[in-house]
Tab-separated table of C-alpha atoms and ligand atoms in Angstrom:
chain	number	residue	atom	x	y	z
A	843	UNK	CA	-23.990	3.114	44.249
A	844	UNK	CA	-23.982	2.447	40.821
A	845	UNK	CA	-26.295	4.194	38.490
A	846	UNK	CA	-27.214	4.099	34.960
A	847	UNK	CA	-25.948	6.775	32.537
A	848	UNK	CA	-28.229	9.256	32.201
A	849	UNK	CA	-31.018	7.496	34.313
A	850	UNK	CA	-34.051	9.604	36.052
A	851	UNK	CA	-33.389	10.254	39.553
A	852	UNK	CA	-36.424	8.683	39.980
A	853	UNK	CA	-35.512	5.262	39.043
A	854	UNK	CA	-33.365	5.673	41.521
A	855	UNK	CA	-35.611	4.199	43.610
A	856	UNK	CA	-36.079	1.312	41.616
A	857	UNK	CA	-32.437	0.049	41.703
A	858	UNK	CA	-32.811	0.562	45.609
A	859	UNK	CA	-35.855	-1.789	45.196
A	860	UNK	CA	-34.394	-4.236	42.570
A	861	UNK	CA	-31.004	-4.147	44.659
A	862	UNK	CA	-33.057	-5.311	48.369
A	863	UNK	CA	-34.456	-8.142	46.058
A	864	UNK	CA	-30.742	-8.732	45.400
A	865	UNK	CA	-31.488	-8.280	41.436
A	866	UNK	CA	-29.265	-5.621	41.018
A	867	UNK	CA	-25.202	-7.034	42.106
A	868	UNK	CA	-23.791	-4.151	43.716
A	869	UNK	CA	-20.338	-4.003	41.560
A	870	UNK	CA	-19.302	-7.634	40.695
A	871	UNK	CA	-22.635	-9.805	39.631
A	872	UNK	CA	-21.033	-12.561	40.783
A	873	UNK	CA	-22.375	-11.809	44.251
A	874	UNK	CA	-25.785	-13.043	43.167
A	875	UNK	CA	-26.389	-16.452	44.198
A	876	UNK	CA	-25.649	-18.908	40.958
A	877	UNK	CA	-24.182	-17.603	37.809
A	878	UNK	CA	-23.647	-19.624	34.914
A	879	UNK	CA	-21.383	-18.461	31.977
A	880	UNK	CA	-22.144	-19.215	28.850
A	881	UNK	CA	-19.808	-18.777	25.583
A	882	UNK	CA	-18.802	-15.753	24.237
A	883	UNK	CA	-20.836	-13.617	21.126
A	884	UNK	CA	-18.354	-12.073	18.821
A	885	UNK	CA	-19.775	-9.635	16.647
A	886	UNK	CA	-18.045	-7.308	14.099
A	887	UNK	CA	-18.264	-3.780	14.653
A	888	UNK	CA	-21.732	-2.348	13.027
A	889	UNK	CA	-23.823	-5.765	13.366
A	890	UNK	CA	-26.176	-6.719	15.316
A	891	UNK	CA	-25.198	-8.721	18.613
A	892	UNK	CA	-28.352	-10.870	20.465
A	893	UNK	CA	-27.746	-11.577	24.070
A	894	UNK	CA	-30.209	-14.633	24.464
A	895	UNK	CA	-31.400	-15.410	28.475
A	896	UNK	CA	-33.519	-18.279	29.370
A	897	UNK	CA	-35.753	-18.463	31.890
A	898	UNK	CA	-38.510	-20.165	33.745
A	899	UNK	CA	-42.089	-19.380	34.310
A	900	UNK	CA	-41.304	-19.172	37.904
A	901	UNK	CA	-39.448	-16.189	37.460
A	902	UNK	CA	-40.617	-13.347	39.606
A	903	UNK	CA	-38.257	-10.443	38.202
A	904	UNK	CA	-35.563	-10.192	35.570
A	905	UNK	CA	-33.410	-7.516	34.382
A	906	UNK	CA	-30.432	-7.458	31.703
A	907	UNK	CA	-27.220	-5.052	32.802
A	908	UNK	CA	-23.995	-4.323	31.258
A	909	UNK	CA	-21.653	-4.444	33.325
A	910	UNK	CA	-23.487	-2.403	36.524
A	911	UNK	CA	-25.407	-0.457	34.583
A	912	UNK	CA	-29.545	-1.423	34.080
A	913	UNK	CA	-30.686	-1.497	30.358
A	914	UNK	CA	-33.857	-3.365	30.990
A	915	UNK	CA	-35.753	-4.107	33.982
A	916	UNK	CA	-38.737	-6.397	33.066
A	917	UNK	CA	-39.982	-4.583	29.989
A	918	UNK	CA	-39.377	-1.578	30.643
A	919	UNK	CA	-36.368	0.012	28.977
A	920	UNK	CA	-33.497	2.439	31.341
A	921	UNK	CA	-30.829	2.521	28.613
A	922	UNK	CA	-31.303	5.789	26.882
A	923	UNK	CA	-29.125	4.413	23.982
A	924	UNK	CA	-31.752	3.763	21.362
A	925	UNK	CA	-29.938	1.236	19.592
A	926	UNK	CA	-30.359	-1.563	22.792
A	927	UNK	CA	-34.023	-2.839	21.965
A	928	UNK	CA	-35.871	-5.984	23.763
A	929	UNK	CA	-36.548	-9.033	21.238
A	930	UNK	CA	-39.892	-9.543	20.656
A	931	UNK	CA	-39.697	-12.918	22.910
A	932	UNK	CA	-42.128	-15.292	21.874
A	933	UNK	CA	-42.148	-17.908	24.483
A	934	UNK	CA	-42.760	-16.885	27.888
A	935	UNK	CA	-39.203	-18.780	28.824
A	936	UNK	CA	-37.380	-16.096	26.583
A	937	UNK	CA	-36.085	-12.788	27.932
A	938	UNK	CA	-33.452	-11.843	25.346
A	939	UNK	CA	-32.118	-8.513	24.176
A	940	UNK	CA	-30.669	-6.919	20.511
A	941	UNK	CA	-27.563	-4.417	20.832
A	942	UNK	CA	-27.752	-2.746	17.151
A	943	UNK	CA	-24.770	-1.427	15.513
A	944	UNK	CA	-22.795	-2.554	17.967
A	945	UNK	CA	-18.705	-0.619	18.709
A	946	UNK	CA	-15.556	-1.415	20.330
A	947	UNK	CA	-17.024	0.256	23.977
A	948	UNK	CA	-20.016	-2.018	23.813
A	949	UNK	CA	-17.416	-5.104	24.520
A	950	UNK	CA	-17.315	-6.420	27.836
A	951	UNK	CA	-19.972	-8.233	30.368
A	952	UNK	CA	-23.312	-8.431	29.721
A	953	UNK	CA	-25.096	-10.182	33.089
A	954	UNK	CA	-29.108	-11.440	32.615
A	955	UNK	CA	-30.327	-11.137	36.358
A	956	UNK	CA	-33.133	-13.440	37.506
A	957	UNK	CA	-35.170	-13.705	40.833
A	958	UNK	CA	-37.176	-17.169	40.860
A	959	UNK	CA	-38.766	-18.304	44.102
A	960	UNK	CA	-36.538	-15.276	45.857
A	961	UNK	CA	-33.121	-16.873	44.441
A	962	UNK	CA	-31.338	-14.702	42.586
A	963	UNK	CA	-29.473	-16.597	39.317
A	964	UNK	CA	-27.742	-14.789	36.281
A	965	UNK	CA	-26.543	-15.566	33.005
A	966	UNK	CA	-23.434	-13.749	32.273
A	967	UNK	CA	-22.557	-13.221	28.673
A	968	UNK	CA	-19.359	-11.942	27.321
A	969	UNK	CA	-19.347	-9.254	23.516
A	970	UNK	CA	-16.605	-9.433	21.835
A	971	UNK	CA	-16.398	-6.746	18.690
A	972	UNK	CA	-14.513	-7.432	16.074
A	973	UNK	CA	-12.876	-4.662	13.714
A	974	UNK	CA	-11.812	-5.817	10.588
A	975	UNK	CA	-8.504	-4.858	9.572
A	976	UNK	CA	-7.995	-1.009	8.505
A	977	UNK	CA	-5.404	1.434	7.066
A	978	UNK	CA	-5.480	4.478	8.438
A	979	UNK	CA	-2.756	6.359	7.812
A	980	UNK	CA	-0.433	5.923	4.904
A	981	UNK	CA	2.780	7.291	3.743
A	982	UNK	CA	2.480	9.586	1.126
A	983	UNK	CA	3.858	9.179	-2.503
A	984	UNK	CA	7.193	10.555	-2.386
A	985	UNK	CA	10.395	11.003	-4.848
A	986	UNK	CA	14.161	11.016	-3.324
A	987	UNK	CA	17.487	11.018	-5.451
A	988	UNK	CA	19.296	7.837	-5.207
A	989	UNK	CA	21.548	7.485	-2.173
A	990	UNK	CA	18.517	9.049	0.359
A	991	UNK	CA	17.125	7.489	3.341
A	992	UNK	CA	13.216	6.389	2.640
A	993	UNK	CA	11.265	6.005	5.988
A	994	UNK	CA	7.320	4.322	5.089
A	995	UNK	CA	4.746	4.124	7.412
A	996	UNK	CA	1.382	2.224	7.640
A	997	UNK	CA	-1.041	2.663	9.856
A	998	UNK	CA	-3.968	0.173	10.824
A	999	UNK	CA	-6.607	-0.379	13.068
A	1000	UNK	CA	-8.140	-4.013	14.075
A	1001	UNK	CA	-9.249	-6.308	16.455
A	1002	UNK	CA	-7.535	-8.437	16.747
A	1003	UNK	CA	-5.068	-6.061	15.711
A	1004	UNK	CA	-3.756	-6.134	12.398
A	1005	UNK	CA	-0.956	-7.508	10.535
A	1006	UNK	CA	0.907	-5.587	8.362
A	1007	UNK	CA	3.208	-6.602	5.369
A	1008	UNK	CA	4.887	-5.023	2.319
A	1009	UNK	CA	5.337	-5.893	-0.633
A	1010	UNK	CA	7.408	-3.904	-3.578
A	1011	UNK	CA	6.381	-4.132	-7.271
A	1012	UNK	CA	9.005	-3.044	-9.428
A	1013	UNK	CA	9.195	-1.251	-12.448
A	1014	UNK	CA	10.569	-4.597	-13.793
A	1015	UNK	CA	7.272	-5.902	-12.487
A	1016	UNK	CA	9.175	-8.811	-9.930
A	1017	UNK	CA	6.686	-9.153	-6.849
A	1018	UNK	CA	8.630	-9.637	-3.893
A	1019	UNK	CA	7.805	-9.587	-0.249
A	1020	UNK	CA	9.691	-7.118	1.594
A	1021	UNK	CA	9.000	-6.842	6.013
A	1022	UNK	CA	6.811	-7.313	8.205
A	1023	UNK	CA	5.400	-4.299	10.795
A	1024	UNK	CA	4.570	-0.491	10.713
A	1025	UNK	CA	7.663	0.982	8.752
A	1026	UNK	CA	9.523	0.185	6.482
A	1027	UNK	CA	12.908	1.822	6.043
A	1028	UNK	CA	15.058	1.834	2.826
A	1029	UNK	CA	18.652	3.116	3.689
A	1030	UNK	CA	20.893	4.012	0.593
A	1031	UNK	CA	18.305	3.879	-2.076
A	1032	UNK	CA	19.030	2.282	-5.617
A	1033	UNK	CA	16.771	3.414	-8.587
A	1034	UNK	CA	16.084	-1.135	-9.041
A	1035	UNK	CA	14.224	-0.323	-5.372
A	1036	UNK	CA	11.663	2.560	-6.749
A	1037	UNK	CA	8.379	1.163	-8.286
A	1038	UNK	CA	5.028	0.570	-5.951
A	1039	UNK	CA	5.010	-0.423	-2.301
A	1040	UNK	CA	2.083	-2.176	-1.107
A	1041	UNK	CA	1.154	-2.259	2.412
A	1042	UNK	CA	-1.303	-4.966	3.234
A	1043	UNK	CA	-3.318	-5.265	7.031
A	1044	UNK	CA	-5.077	-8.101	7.736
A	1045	UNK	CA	-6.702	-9.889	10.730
A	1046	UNK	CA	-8.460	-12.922	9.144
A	1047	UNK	CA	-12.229	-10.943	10.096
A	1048	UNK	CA	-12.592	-9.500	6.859
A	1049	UNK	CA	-10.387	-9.576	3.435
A	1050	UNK	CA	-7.069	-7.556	3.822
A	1051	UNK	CA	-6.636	-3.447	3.139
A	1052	UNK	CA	-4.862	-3.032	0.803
A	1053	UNK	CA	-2.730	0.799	0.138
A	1054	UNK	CA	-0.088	1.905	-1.918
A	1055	UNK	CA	2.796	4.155	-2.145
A	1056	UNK	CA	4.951	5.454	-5.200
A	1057	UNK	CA	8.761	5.591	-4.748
A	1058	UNK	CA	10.230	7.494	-7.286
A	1059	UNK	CA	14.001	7.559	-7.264
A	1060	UNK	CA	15.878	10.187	-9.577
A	1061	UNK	CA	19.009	9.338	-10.933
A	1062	UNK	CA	21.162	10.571	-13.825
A	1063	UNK	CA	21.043	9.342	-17.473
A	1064	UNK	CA	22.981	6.543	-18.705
A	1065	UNK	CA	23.114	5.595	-22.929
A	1066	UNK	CA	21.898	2.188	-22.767
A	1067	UNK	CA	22.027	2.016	-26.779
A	1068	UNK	CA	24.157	4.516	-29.387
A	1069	UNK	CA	23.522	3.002	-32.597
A	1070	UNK	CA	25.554	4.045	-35.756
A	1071	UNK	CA	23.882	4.317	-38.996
A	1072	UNK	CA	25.979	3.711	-42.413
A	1073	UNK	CA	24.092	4.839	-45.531
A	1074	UNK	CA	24.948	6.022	-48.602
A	1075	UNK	CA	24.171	10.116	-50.422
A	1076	UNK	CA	20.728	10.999	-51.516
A	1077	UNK	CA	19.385	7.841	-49.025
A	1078	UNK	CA	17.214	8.644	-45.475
A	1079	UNK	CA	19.935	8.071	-42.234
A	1080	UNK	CA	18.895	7.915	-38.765
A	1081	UNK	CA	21.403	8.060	-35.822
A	1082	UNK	CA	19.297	6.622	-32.356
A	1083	UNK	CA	20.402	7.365	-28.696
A	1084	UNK	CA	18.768	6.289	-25.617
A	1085	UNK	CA	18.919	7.130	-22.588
A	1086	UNK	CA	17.882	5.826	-18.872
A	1087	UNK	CA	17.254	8.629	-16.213
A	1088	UNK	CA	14.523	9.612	-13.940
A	1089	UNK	CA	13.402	12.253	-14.460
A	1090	UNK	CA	13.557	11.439	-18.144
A	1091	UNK	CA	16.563	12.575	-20.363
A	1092	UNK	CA	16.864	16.085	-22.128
A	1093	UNK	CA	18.660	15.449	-25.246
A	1094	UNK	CA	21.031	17.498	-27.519
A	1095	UNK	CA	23.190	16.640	-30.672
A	1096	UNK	CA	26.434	17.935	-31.467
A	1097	UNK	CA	28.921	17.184	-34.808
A	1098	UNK	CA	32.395	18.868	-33.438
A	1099	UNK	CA	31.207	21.673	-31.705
A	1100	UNK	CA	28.332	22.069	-33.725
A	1101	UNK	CA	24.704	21.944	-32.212
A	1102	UNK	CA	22.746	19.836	-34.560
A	1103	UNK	CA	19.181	21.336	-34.352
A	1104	UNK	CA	17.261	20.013	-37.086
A	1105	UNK	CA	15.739	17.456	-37.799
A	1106	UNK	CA	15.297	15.557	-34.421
A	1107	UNK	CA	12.847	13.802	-32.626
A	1108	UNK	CA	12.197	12.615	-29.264
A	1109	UNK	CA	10.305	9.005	-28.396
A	1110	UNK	CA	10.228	7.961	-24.549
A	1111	UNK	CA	13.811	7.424	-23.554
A	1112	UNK	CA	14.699	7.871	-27.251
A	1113	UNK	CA	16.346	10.480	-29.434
A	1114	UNK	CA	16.641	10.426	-32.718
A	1115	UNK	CA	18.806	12.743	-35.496
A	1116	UNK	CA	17.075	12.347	-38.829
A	1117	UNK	CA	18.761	12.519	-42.804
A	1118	UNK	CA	16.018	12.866	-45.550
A	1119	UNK	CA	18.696	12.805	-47.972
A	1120	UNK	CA	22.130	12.472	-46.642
A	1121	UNK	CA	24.721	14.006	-48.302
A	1122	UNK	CA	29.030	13.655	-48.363
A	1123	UNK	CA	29.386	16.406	-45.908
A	1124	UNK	CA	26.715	14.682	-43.356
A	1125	UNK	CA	29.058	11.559	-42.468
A	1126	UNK	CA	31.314	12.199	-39.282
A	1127	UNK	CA	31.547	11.700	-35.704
A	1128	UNK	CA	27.973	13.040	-33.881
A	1129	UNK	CA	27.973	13.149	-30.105
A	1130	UNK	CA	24.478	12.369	-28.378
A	1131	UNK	CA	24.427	14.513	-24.500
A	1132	UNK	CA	21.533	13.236	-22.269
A	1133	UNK	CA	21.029	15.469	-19.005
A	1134	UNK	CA	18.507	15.632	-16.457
A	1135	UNK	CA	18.605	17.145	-12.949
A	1136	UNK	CA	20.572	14.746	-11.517
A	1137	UNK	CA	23.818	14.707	-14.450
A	1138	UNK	CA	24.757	15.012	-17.550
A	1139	UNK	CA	26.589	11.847	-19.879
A	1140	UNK	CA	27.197	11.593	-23.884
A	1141	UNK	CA	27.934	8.950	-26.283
A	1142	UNK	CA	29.683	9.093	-29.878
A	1143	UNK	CA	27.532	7.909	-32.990
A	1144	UNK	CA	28.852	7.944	-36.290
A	1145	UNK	CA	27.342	8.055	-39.382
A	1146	UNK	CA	29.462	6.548	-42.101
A	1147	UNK	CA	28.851	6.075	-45.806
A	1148	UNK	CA	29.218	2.577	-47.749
A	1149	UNK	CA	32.831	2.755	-48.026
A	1150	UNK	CA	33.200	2.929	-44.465
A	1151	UNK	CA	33.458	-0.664	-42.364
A	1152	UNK	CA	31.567	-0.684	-38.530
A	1153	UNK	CA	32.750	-2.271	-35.703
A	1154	UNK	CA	30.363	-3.517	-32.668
A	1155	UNK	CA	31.511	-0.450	-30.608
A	1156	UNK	CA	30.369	1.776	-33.190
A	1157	UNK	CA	33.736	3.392	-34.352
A	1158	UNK	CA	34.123	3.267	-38.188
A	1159	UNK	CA	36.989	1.386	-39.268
A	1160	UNK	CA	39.442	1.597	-42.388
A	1161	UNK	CA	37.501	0.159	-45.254
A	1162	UNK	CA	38.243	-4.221	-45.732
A	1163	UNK	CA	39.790	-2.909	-49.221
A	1164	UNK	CA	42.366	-0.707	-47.524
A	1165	UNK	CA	43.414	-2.966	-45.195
A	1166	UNK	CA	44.210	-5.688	-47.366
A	1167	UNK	CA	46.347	-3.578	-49.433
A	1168	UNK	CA	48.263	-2.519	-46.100
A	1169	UNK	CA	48.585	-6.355	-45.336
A	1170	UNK	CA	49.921	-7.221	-49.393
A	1171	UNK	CA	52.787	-4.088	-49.155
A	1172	UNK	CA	53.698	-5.283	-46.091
A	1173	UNK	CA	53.832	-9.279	-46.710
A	1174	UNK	CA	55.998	-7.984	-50.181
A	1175	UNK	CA	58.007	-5.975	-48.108
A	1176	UNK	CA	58.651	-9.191	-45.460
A	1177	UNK	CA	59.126	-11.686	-48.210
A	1178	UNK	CA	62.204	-9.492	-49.820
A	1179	UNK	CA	64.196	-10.292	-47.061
B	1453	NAG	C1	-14.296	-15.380	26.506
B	1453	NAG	O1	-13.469	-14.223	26.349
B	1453	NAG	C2	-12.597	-14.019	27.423
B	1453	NAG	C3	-11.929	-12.682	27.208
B	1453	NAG	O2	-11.612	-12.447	25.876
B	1453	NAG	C4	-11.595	-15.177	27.464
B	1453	NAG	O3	-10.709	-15.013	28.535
B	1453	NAG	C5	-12.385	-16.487	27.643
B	1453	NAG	O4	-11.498	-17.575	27.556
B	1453	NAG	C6	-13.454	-16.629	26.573
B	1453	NAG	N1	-14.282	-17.786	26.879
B	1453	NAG	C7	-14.704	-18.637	25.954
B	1453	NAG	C8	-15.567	-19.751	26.444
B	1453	NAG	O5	-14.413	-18.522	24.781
B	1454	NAG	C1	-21.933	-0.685	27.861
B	1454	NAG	O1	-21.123	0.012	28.768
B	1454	NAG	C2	-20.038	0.725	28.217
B	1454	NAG	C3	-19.221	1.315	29.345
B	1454	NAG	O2	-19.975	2.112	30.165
B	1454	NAG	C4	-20.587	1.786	27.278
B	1454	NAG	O3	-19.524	2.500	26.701
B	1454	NAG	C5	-21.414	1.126	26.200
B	1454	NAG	O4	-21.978	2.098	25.341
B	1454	NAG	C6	-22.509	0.254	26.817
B	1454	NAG	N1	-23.169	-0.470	25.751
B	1454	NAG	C7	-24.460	-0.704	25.737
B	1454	NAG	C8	-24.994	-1.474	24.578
B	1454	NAG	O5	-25.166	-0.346	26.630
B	1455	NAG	C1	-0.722	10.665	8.941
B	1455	NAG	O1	0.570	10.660	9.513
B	1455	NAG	C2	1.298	11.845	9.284
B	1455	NAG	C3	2.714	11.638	9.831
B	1455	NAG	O2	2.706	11.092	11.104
B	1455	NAG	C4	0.593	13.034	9.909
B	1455	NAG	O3	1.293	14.209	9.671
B	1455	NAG	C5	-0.802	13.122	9.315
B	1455	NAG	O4	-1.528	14.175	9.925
B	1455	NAG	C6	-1.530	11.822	9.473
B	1455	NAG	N1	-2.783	11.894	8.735
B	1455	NAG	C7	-3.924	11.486	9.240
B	1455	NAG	C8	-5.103	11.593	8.355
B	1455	NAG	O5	-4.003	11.045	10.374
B	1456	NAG	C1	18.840	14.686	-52.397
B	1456	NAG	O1	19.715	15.783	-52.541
B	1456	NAG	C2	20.304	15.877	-53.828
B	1456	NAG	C3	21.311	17.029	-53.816
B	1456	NAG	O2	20.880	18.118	-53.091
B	1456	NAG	C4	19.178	16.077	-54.857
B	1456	NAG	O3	19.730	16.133	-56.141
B	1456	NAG	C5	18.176	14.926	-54.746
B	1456	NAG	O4	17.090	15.137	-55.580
B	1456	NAG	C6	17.669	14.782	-53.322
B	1456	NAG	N1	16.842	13.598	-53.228
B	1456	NAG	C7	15.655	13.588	-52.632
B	1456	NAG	C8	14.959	12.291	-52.598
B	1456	NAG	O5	15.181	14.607	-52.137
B	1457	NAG	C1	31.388	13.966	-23.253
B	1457	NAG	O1	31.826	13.478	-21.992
B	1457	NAG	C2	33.210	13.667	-21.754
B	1457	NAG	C3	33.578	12.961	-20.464
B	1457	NAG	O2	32.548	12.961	-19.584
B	1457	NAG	C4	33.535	15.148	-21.742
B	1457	NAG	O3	34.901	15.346	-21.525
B	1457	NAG	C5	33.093	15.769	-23.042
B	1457	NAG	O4	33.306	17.167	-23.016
B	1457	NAG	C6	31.682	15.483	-23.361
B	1457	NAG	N1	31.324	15.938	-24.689
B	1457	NAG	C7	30.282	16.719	-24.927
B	1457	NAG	C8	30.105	17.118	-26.342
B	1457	NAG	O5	29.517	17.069	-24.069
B	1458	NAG	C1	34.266	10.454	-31.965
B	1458	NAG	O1	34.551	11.545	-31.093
B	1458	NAG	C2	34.840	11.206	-29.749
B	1458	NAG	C3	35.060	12.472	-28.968
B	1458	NAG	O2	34.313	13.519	-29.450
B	1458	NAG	C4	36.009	10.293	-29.667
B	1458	NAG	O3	36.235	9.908	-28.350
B	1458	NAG	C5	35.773	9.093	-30.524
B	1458	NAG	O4	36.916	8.252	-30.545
B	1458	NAG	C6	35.431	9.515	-31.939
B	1458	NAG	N1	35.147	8.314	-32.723
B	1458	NAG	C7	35.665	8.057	-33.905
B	1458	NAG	C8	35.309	6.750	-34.542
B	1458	NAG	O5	36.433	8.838	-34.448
């Protein structure tokens, strides 16, 4: 027959007793004579939950079980666990108890057994814990090349069991919703797609947990500006190159096949060759060369003195003057026939 955990062999006895006075249901409480269910308790996980039972003065014996097992015959206590305590009852009608702390395993029935005039009754009460929503386990921060396969995962505990989302953040700072569920898979990764990834778990019992992962995706540089510079001797010059790439850009000059090493300086994404006082034998074609890990790419940047016209793609022209003239020989040249 049933017997509480841990119990004294000696109360043993007892059930025997409280079972011939047909206090103690053997198995399903529903055997005793009427029960009456009233609503559920929900409690979160680590409150307090108060199972309340009413009865009358009539009431000869009384006893409060979960499920089979005896936590509190009259006023004396079988549970071992010390966190089920008897409620200081105040009117003689009361017989309620106080679960403390309470856990997932505490959900379940909950049965108040009463013997009045040798009919047994009981008051069956339903726990329900509640866990609010949880991340466990998250995927770590991680950086692929572009191209890989990206597999997240988010892990969460509830109850009701919790609903994950993900959102993506990025760099760009758009905030758009991405899926619904556990993982999260990103085939054929494009550098627009790294940034933060936010997974969110919720089940409406508390507010929402809230993790994040860093997707860092490497790709190789690309010159997103190559500005030309024209400036005349003795004046400062400064060519600029910048370049995209993760990881960020190494950067090297060259004039020909020279490798300009002086004076240069490095901002961000930025490069920059520097002319304190640029003389005639400064102007010419310069070449910027960004490389990281993932490739290598260069751009041409010219500095050109005042002579020298500039076109939007950065290539030095013929000066106006020169072309003009070119224009006049050849219109004279036209006009004699
Ligand atoms: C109590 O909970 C049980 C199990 O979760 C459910 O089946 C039942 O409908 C609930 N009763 C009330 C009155 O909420
Ligand atoms: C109720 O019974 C379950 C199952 O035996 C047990 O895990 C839980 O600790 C009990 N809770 C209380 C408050 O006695
Ligand atoms: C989280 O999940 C990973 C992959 O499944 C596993 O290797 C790791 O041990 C887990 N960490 C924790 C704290 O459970
Ligand atoms: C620039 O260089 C020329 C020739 O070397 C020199 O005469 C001039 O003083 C320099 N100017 C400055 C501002 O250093
Ligand atoms: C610049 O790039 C072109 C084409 O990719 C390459 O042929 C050339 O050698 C490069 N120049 C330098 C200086 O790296
Ligand atoms: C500068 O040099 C590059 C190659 O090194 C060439 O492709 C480009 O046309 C040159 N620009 C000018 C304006 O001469």
């Amino acid at each position: 027959f049933p017997r509480a955990a841990g119990e004294m062999p000696g109360r043993c006895l007892v059930v025997l007793g409280l079972r011939l006075l047909f206090l103690v249901p053997a198995g399903v409480p529903a055997r005793s004579g009427d029960s009456v269910l009233k609503d559920n308790i929900t409690v979160r996980q680590g409150d307090s939950a108060v199972l309340k039972c009413n009865v009358d003065s009539k009431v000869s014996r009384v006893a409060w079980l979960n499920r089979t097992t005896i936590l509190f015959a009259g006023n004396e206590k079988w549970s071992l666990d010390p966190r089920v305590i008897l409620m200081e009852n105040t009117a003689v009608t009361e017989y309620s108890i106080k679960i403390q702390n309470v856990d997932v395993h505490d959900e379940g029935p909950y049965v108040c057994s009463i013997l009045t005039n040798r009919k047994p009754k009981s008051t069956k009460v339903h726990l329900i814990v509640q866990v609010p929503a949880r991340i466990t386990n998250i995927s770590k921060d991680i950086t692929v090349n572009e191209g890989s396969n990206v597999n997240l995962m988010c892990l969460a505990v509830g109850r009701p069991e919790a609903n994950i989302v993900w959102k993506h953040h990025s760099p760009r700072g758009t905030h758009k919703f991405v899926t619904e569920g556990e993982n999260l898979e990103l085939t054929a990764i494009t550098k627009e797609q790294s940034g933060t990834y936010e997974c969110i778990a919720s089940n409406d019992i508390s507010s929402p947990d809230v993790r994040t992962v860093e997707v860092t995706i490497n790709y190789p540089p690309f010159i997103s500006k190559a500005r030309s510079m024209g400036t005349s001797v003795g004046q400062k010059g400064v060519l600029q190159c910048e370049a995209s790439a993760v990881p960020r850009a190494d950067f090297e000059w060259y004039k020909e096949d020279r490798r300009q090493v002086f004076p240069l300086k490095t901002q961000g994404k930025q490069s920059m060759l520097i002319f304190f006082n640029v003389s005639e034998e400064d102007y010419g074609n310069y070449t910027c060369v960004a490389t990281n890990i993932m490739g290598i790419t260069n751009a041409s940047i010219i500095l050109y003195g005042p002579g020298a016209m500039h076109d939007v793609n950065g290539a030095a022209v013929l000066p106006r003057c020169s072309v003009c003239l070119l224009l006049t020989v050849t219109l004279i040249y036209l006009l004699k026939f």
